[in-house]
Tab-separated table of C-alpha atoms in Angstrom:
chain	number	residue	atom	x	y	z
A	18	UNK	CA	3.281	5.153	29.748
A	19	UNK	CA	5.920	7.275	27.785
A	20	UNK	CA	3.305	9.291	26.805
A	21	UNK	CA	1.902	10.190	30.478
A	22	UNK	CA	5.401	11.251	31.239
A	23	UNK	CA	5.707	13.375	28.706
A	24	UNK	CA	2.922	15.337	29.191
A	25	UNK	CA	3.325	15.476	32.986
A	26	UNK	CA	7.114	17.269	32.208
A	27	UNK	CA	5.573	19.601	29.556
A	28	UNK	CA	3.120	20.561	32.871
A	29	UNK	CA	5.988	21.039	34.946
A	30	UNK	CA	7.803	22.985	32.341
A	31	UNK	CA	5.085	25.267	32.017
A	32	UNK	CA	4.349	25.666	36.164
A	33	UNK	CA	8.469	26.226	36.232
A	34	UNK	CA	8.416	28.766	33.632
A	35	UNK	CA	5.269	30.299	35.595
A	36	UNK	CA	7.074	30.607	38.315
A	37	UNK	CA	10.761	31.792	37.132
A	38	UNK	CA	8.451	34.097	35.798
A	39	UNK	CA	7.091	35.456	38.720
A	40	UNK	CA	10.300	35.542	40.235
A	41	UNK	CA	11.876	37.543	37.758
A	42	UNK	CA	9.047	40.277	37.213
A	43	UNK	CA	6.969	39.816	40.744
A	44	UNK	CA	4.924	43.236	40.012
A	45	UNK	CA	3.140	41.053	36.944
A	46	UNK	CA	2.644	37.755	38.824
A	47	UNK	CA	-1.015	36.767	39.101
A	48	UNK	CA	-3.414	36.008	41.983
A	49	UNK	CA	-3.053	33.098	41.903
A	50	UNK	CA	0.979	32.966	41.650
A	51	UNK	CA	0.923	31.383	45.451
A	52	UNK	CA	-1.195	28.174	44.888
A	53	UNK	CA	0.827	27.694	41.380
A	54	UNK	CA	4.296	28.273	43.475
A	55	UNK	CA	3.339	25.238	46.056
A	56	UNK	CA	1.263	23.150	43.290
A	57	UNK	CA	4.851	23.354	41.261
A	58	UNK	CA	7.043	22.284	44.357
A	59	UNK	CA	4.840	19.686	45.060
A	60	UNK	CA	4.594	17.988	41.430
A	61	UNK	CA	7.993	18.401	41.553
A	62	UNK	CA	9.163	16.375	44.236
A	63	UNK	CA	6.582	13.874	43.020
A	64	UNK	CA	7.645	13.259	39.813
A	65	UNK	CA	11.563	12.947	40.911
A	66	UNK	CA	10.387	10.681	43.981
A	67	UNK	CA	8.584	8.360	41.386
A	68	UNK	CA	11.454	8.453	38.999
A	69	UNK	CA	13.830	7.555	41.637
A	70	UNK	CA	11.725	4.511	43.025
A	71	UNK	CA	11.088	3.256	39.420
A	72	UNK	CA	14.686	3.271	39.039
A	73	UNK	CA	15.417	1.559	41.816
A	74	UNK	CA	12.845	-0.968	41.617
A	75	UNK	CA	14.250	-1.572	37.368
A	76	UNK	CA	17.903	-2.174	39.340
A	77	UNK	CA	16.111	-5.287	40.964
């Protein structure tokens, strides 16, 4: 299981630095920059939603 986590945060580290990316230099951001924008927010909130259930469910 450690090992699923830590390739899902070096996936979000990668969409994030996508991103910041695109943000900083937005005449270079791809086609695509859009669908990896919302695909990033929503792993995001994922991946902190599951953390903070499995944390709370560890507490019990």
């Amino acid at each position: 299981m450690k090992k699923y986590r830590k390739i899902v945060l070096v996936v979000l580290a990668i969409l994030n630095s996508v991103v910041l990316l695109g943000q900083l230099w937005p005449e270079g951001e791809p086609p695509f920059a859009k669908t990896i924008n919302i695909l990033t927010l929503i792993l995001n909130i994922v991946f902190i939603v599951n953390l903070f259930f499995r944390k709370t469910n560890e507490e019990d």
